[in-house]
PDB file of C-alpha atoms in Angstrom:
ATOM      1  CA  MET A   1      61.603 194.565 100.108  1.00  0.00           C
ATOM      2  CA  LYS A   2      64.859 194.700 102.176  1.00  0.00           C
ATOM      3  CA  LEU A   3      65.114 190.945 102.318  1.00  0.00           C
ATOM      4  CA  ARG A   4      65.107 190.948  98.834  1.00  0.00           C
ATOM      5  CA  SER A   5      67.737 193.448  98.618  1.00  0.00           C
ATOM      6  CA  LEU A   6      69.831 191.843 101.230  1.00  0.00           C
ATOM      7  CA  CYS A   7      69.724 188.563  99.097  1.00  0.00           C
ATOM      8  CA  THR A   8      70.437 190.310  96.093  1.00  0.00           C
ATOM      9  CA  ALA A   9      73.512 191.774  97.501  1.00  0.00           C
ATOM     10  CA  LEU A  10      74.748 188.878  99.079  1.00  0.00           C
ATOM     11  CA  GLY A  11      74.012 186.733  96.094  1.00  0.00           C
ATOM     12  CA  ILE A  12      76.000 189.741  93.991  1.00  0.00           C
ATOM     13  CA  SER A  13      79.022 189.359  96.592  1.00  0.00           C
ATOM     14  CA  ALA A  14      79.476 185.382  96.432  1.00  0.00           C
ATOM     15  CA  LEU A  15      79.292 185.363  92.822  1.00  0.00           C
ATOM     16  CA  THR A  16      82.307 188.089  92.531  1.00  0.00           C
ATOM     17  CA  LEU A  17      83.867 186.395  95.216  1.00  0.00           C
ATOM     18  CA  THR A  18      83.751 182.960  93.217  1.00  0.00           C
ATOM     19  CA  ALA A  19      84.524 184.936  89.789  1.00  0.00           C
ATOM     20  CA  THR A  20      87.574 186.678  90.940  1.00  0.00           C
ATOM     21  CA  ALA A  21      88.821 183.421  93.671  1.00  0.00           C
ATOM     22  CA  VAL A  22      92.400 182.581  92.517  1.00  0.00           C
ATOM     23  CA  PRO A  23      92.330 178.648  92.268  1.00  0.00           C
ATOM     24  CA  THR A  24      94.858 177.023  94.685  1.00  0.00           C
ATOM     25  CA  PHE A  25      96.159 173.067  94.240  1.00  0.00           C
ATOM     26  CA  SER A  26      96.326 170.851  96.894  1.00  0.00           C
ATOM     27  CA  GLN A  27     100.162 169.929  96.348  1.00  0.00           C
ATOM     28  CA  ASP A  28     102.522 172.798  95.486  1.00  0.00           C
ATOM     29  CA  VAL A  29     104.604 171.843  92.844  1.00  0.00           C
ATOM     30  CA  GLY A  30     107.659 173.893  94.401  1.00  0.00           C
ATOM     31  CA  ASN A  31     107.700 170.939  97.237  1.00  0.00           C
ATOM     32  CA  ILE A  32     108.830 168.182  95.863  1.00  0.00           C
ATOM     33  CA  SER A  33     112.166 168.871  97.165  1.00  0.00           C
ATOM     34  CA  GLY A  34     110.575 168.742 100.889  1.00  0.00           C
ATOM     35  CA  ASP A  35     111.212 165.311 101.994  1.00  0.00           C
ATOM     36  CA  VAL A  36     114.353 164.465  99.518  1.00  0.00           C
ATOM     37  CA  THR A  37     117.233 163.156 100.627  1.00  0.00           C
ATOM     38  CA  PHE A  38     120.886 163.701  99.454  1.00  0.00           C
ATOM     39  CA  SER A  39     123.807 161.189  99.756  1.00  0.00           C
ATOM     40  CA  CYS A  40     126.690 159.536  97.949  1.00  0.00           C
ATOM     41  CA  LYS A  41     126.415 156.387  96.146  1.00  0.00           C
ATOM     42  CA  VAL A  42     128.666 154.597  94.205  1.00  0.00           C
ATOM     43  CA  SER A  43     127.732 154.586  90.254  1.00  0.00           C
ATOM     44  CA  ALA A  44     128.646 153.834  86.647  1.00  0.00           C
ATOM     45  CA  VAL A  45     130.048 156.702  85.103  1.00  0.00           C
ATOM     46  CA  ASP A  46     131.006 155.213  81.519  1.00  0.00           C
ATOM     47  CA  ARG A  47     130.047 152.725  78.806  1.00  0.00           C
ATOM     48  CA  ASN A  48     132.877 150.433  80.573  1.00  0.00           C
ATOM     49  CA  GLY A  49     131.121 150.630  83.952  1.00  0.00           C
ATOM     50  CA  SER A  50     133.957 152.099  85.419  1.00  0.00           C
ATOM     51  CA  GLN A  51     132.881 153.591  88.746  1.00  0.00           C
ATOM     52  CA  ALA A  52     133.112 156.938  90.945  1.00  0.00           C
ATOM     53  CA  PRO A  53     131.410 158.660  93.618  1.00  0.00           C
ATOM     54  CA  ALA A  54     128.119 160.577  92.475  1.00  0.00           C
ATOM     55  CA  THR A  55     126.179 162.949  95.030  1.00  0.00           C
ATOM     56  CA  VAL A  56     122.205 161.279  94.599  1.00  0.00           C
ATOM     57  CA  ALA A  57     118.905 162.668  95.685  1.00  0.00           C
ATOM     58  CA  TRP A  58     116.148 160.109  96.808  1.00  0.00           C
ATOM     59  CA  ILE A  59     112.973 161.342  95.425  1.00  0.00           C
ATOM     60  CA  PRO A  60     110.234 159.801  97.681  1.00  0.00           C
ATOM     61  CA  GLN A  61     107.626 161.094  95.504  1.00  0.00           C
ATOM     62  CA  ARG A  62     108.756 159.461  92.211  1.00  0.00           C
ATOM     63  CA  LYS A  63     110.380 156.529  94.409  1.00  0.00           C
ATOM     64  CA  LYS A  64     113.894 156.767  92.615  1.00  0.00           C
ATOM     65  CA  TYR A  65     117.532 157.901  92.760  1.00  0.00           C
ATOM     66  CA  VAL A  66     118.415 160.661  90.442  1.00  0.00           C
ATOM     67  CA  TYR A  67     121.908 161.823  89.738  1.00  0.00           C
ATOM     68  CA  ILE A  68     123.013 165.276  90.906  1.00  0.00           C
ATOM     69  CA  ILE A  69     126.935 164.660  90.520  1.00  0.00           C
ATOM     70  CA  ASN A  70     129.547 162.205  89.127  1.00  0.00           C
ATOM     71  CA  TRP A  71     132.566 163.040  91.321  1.00  0.00           C
ATOM     72  CA  LYS A  72     135.669 161.984  88.581  1.00  0.00           C
ATOM     73  CA  SER A  73     138.445 164.534  88.713  1.00  0.00           C
ATOM     74  CA  GLU A  74     141.370 164.225  90.868  1.00  0.00           C
ATOM     75  CA  GLY A  75     142.322 168.186  90.459  1.00  0.00           C
ATOM     76  CA  PHE A  76     142.065 169.220  94.290  1.00  0.00           C
ATOM     77  CA  LYS A  77     145.079 168.097  96.017  1.00  0.00           C
ATOM     78  CA  GLN A  78     143.652 167.019  99.643  1.00  0.00           C
ATOM     79  CA  TRP A  79     140.294 166.373  97.767  1.00  0.00           C
ATOM     80  CA  THR A  80     139.351 162.796  96.570  1.00  0.00           C
ATOM     81  CA  PRO A  81     136.740 162.234  94.762  1.00  0.00           C
ATOM     82  CA  GLN A  82     135.020 160.342  97.349  1.00  0.00           C
ATOM     83  CA  LYS A  83     135.755 162.860  99.770  1.00  0.00           C
ATOM     84  CA  ARG A  84     134.445 165.615  97.657  1.00  0.00           C
ATOM     85  CA  CYS A  85     131.336 163.481  97.191  1.00  0.00           C
ATOM     86  CA  GLU A  86     130.801 163.142 100.560  1.00  0.00           C
ATOM     87  CA  VAL A  87     131.397 166.530 101.786  1.00  0.00           C
ATOM     88  CA  VAL A  88     129.234 167.834  99.306  1.00  0.00           C
ATOM     89  CA  SER A  89     126.556 165.735  99.565  1.00  0.00           C
ATOM     90  CA  GLY A  90     125.944 166.422 103.500  1.00  0.00           C
ATOM     91  CA  LYS A  91     125.826 170.034 102.234  1.00  0.00           C
ATOM     92  CA  PHE A  92     123.033 169.470  99.968  1.00  0.00           C
ATOM     93  CA  GLN A  93     121.560 167.520 102.569  1.00  0.00           C
ATOM     94  CA  LYS A  94     122.080 170.526 105.023  1.00  0.00           C
ATOM     95  CA  PHE A  95     120.253 173.076 102.718  1.00  0.00           C
ATOM     96  CA  GLN A  96     117.770 171.054 101.713  1.00  0.00           C
ATOM     97  CA  GLU A  97     116.726 170.687 105.092  1.00  0.00           C
ATOM     98  CA  SER A  98     117.039 174.625 106.255  1.00  0.00           C
ATOM     99  CA  GLY A  99     115.119 175.054 103.016  1.00  0.00           C
ATOM    100  CA  GLN A 100     118.007 177.103 101.227  1.00  0.00           C
ATOM    101  CA  LEU A 101     118.309 174.626  98.263  1.00  0.00           C
ATOM    102  CA  GLN A 102     115.600 176.558  95.955  1.00  0.00           C
ATOM    103  CA  TYR A 103     118.453 177.210  93.235  1.00  0.00           C
ATOM    104  CA  LEU A 104     122.211 175.957  92.248  1.00  0.00           C
ATOM    105  CA  ALA A 105     123.784 179.084  91.414  1.00  0.00           C
ATOM    106  CA  THR A 106     127.065 180.388  90.049  1.00  0.00           C
ATOM    107  CA  GLY A 107     129.207 182.742  91.684  1.00  0.00           C
ATOM    108  CA  VAL A 108     132.755 183.574  92.969  1.00  0.00           C
ATOM    109  CA  ASN A 109     133.859 183.495  96.363  1.00  0.00           C
ATOM    110  CA  ASN A 110     136.912 183.865  97.982  1.00  0.00           C
ATOM    111  CA  GLY A 111     138.209 184.322  94.096  1.00  0.00           C
ATOM    112  CA  SER A 112     137.337 181.165  92.809  1.00  0.00           C
ATOM    113  CA  SER A 113     134.498 179.756  90.672  1.00  0.00           C
ATOM    114  CA  VAL A 114     131.800 178.187  92.924  1.00  0.00           C
ATOM    115  CA  ILE A 115     128.455 176.583  92.678  1.00  0.00           C
ATOM    116  CA  CYS A 116     126.402 177.751  95.714  1.00  0.00           C
ATOM    117  CA  ALA A 117     122.514 177.135  97.278  1.00  0.00           C
ATOM    118  CA  VAL A 118     120.555 179.673  97.469  1.00  0.00           C
ATOM    119  CA  GLN A 119     116.723 180.785  97.961  1.00  0.00           C
ATOM    120  CA  SER A 120     116.288 183.409  95.515  1.00  0.00           C
ATOM    121  CA  GLN A 121     117.868 184.993  92.309  1.00  0.00           C
ATOM    122  CA  GLU A 122     119.150 188.101  94.243  1.00  0.00           C
ATOM    123  CA  GLU A 123     121.413 186.323  96.652  1.00  0.00           C
ATOM    124  CA  LEU A 124     125.002 186.191  96.382  1.00  0.00           C
ATOM    125  CA  CYS A 125     127.638 183.151  96.590  1.00  0.00           C
ATOM    126  CA  ASN A 126     129.128 183.020 100.121  1.00  0.00           C
ATOM    127  CA  ASN A 127     130.985 181.227 102.498  1.00  0.00           C
ATOM    128  CA  ASN A 128     127.625 180.009 104.011  1.00  0.00           C
ATOM    129  CA  ASN A 129     126.178 178.827 101.067  1.00  0.00           C
ATOM    130  CA  GLN A 130     128.802 177.593  98.986  1.00  0.00           C
ATOM    131  CA  LEU A 131     128.306 173.470  97.952  1.00  0.00           C
ATOM    132  CA  PHE A 132     131.302 173.619  95.509  1.00  0.00           C
ATOM    133  CA  THR A 133     134.344 174.891  94.351  1.00  0.00           C
ATOM    134  CA  LEU A 134     135.412 174.259  90.491  1.00  0.00           C
ATOM    135  CA  ARG A 135     138.665 173.790  88.937  1.00  0.00           C
ATOM    136  CA  SER A 136     140.234 177.198  87.770  1.00  0.00           C
ATOM    137  CA  SER A 137     139.892 176.106  84.107  1.00  0.00           C
ATOM    138  CA  SER A 138     135.947 175.385  84.597  1.00  0.00           C
ATOM    139  CA  ASP A 139     133.426 177.632  83.503  1.00  0.00           C
ATOM    140  CA  SER A 140     130.977 177.968  86.164  1.00  0.00           C
ATOM    141  CA  ALA A 141     128.030 178.831  83.884  1.00  0.00           C
ATOM    142  CA  GLN A 142     129.040 175.585  81.490  1.00  0.00           C
ATOM    143  CA  VAL A 143     128.734 173.214  84.843  1.00  0.00           C
ATOM    144  CA  LEU A 144     125.310 174.702  85.535  1.00  0.00           C
ATOM    145  CA  ASP A 145     124.143 174.292  81.925  1.00  0.00           C
ATOM    146  CA  ARG A 146     125.385 170.891  81.635  1.00  0.00           C
ATOM    147  CA  MET A 147     123.618 169.517  84.860  1.00  0.00           C
ATOM    148  CA  GLY A 148     120.231 171.063  83.472  1.00  0.00           C
ATOM    149  CA  ASN A 149     120.778 169.765  80.185  1.00  0.00           C
ATOM    150  CA  ILE A 150     122.795 166.388  80.179  1.00  0.00           C
ATOM    151  CA  LEU A 151     120.869 165.088  83.704  1.00  0.00           C
ATOM    152  CA  VAL A 152     117.342 166.527  82.478  1.00  0.00           C
ATOM    153  CA  GLY A 153     117.834 165.205  78.785  1.00  0.00           C
ATOM    154  CA  ALA A 154     115.190 166.205  75.792  1.00  0.00           C
ATOM    155  CA  SER A 155     112.995 167.894  78.671  1.00  0.00           C
ATOM    156  CA  SER A 156     111.318 170.833  77.025  1.00  0.00           C
ATOM    157  CA  GLN A 157     111.130 173.049  79.945  1.00  0.00           C
ATOM    158  CA  PRO A 158     114.351 175.254  80.265  1.00  0.00           C
ATOM    159  CA  ILE A 159     115.328 174.922  84.347  1.00  0.00           C
ATOM    160  CA  VAL A 160     118.586 177.210  83.587  1.00  0.00           C
ATOM    161  CA  GLN A 161     117.987 180.721  84.022  1.00  0.00           C
ATOM    162  CA  SER A 162     119.885 183.862  83.505  1.00  0.00           C
ATOM    163  CA  ALA A 163     119.927 187.047  85.602  1.00  0.00           C
ATOM    164  CA  ASN A 164     122.817 189.808  86.124  1.00  0.00           C
ATOM    165  CA  ASN A 165     125.415 187.419  84.373  1.00  0.00           C
ATOM    166  CA  ARG A 166     124.467 184.429  86.367  1.00  0.00           C
ATOM    167  CA  LYS A 167     123.153 180.876  86.424  1.00  0.00           C
ATOM    168  CA  PHE A 168     120.786 179.498  88.407  1.00  0.00           C
ATOM    169  CA  LEU A 169     119.375 176.008  88.341  1.00  0.00           C
ATOM    170  CA  ASN A 170     115.862 175.550  89.306  1.00  0.00           C
ATOM    171  CA  MET A 171     116.038 172.790  91.943  1.00  0.00           C
ATOM    172  CA  SER A 172     112.499 171.560  92.026  1.00  0.00           C
ATOM    173  CA  SER A 173     112.309 171.485  88.483  1.00  0.00           C
ATOM    174  CA  PHE A 174     115.428 169.511  88.119  1.00  0.00           C
ATOM    175  CA  LEU A 175     114.502 166.921  90.718  1.00  0.00           C
ATOM    176  CA  GLN A 176     111.057 166.225  89.028  1.00  0.00           C
ATOM    177  CA  GLN A 177     112.757 165.900  85.836  1.00  0.00           C
ATOM    178  CA  ALA A 178     115.896 164.108  86.302  1.00  0.00           C
ATOM    179  CA  PRO A 179     116.130 160.982  84.845  1.00  0.00           C
ATOM    180  CA  ASP A 180     116.415 157.984  87.672  1.00  0.00           C
ATOM    181  CA  MET A 181     119.971 156.532  88.174  1.00  0.00           C
ATOM    182  CA  GLY A 182     117.498 152.667  88.304  1.00  0.00           C
ATOM    183  CA  LEU A 183     118.760 152.112  92.045  1.00  0.00           C
ATOM    184  CA  GLU A 184     116.276 150.748  94.153  1.00  0.00           C
ATOM    185  CA  LYS A 185     116.211 152.311  97.842  1.00  0.00           C
TER     186      LYS A 185
END
């Protein structure tokens, strides 16, 4: 009798554990950025084939490069588009390697509008996470919206989120959805 009760109790316990188990997946969707590398490459930026430096990401899972930023602005006196591309691409790579590149975020640092790399939506932009400064005439929220909307195109999943008057671009979603450049590694 005791054996039957014990078997019944174990069976009910196993059934309860099975029914309440949370499914897990072998690949975390958020980890697409794990092996991503960032660099500065020359890209065509208009219909005429005009070339400009661009920060790009190599996505090994997709075997494709995707655009992050085309650098055309000459609005920074000591920063040519090529120099900005090289420096900012290096920052993207550094933040990627440290695990800090979960979101691109809008913010203000030292009185200037900036785009920064943050791990959470509570984190503020500062000297340690700033990717680049925007021209004084640029609206950081519009810049992030353009990155999310134009580069991703007709995606049905919004990847730009708002919180506390700030905008955030989920980098994992962006890297999964951004159209490729047509370049091979």
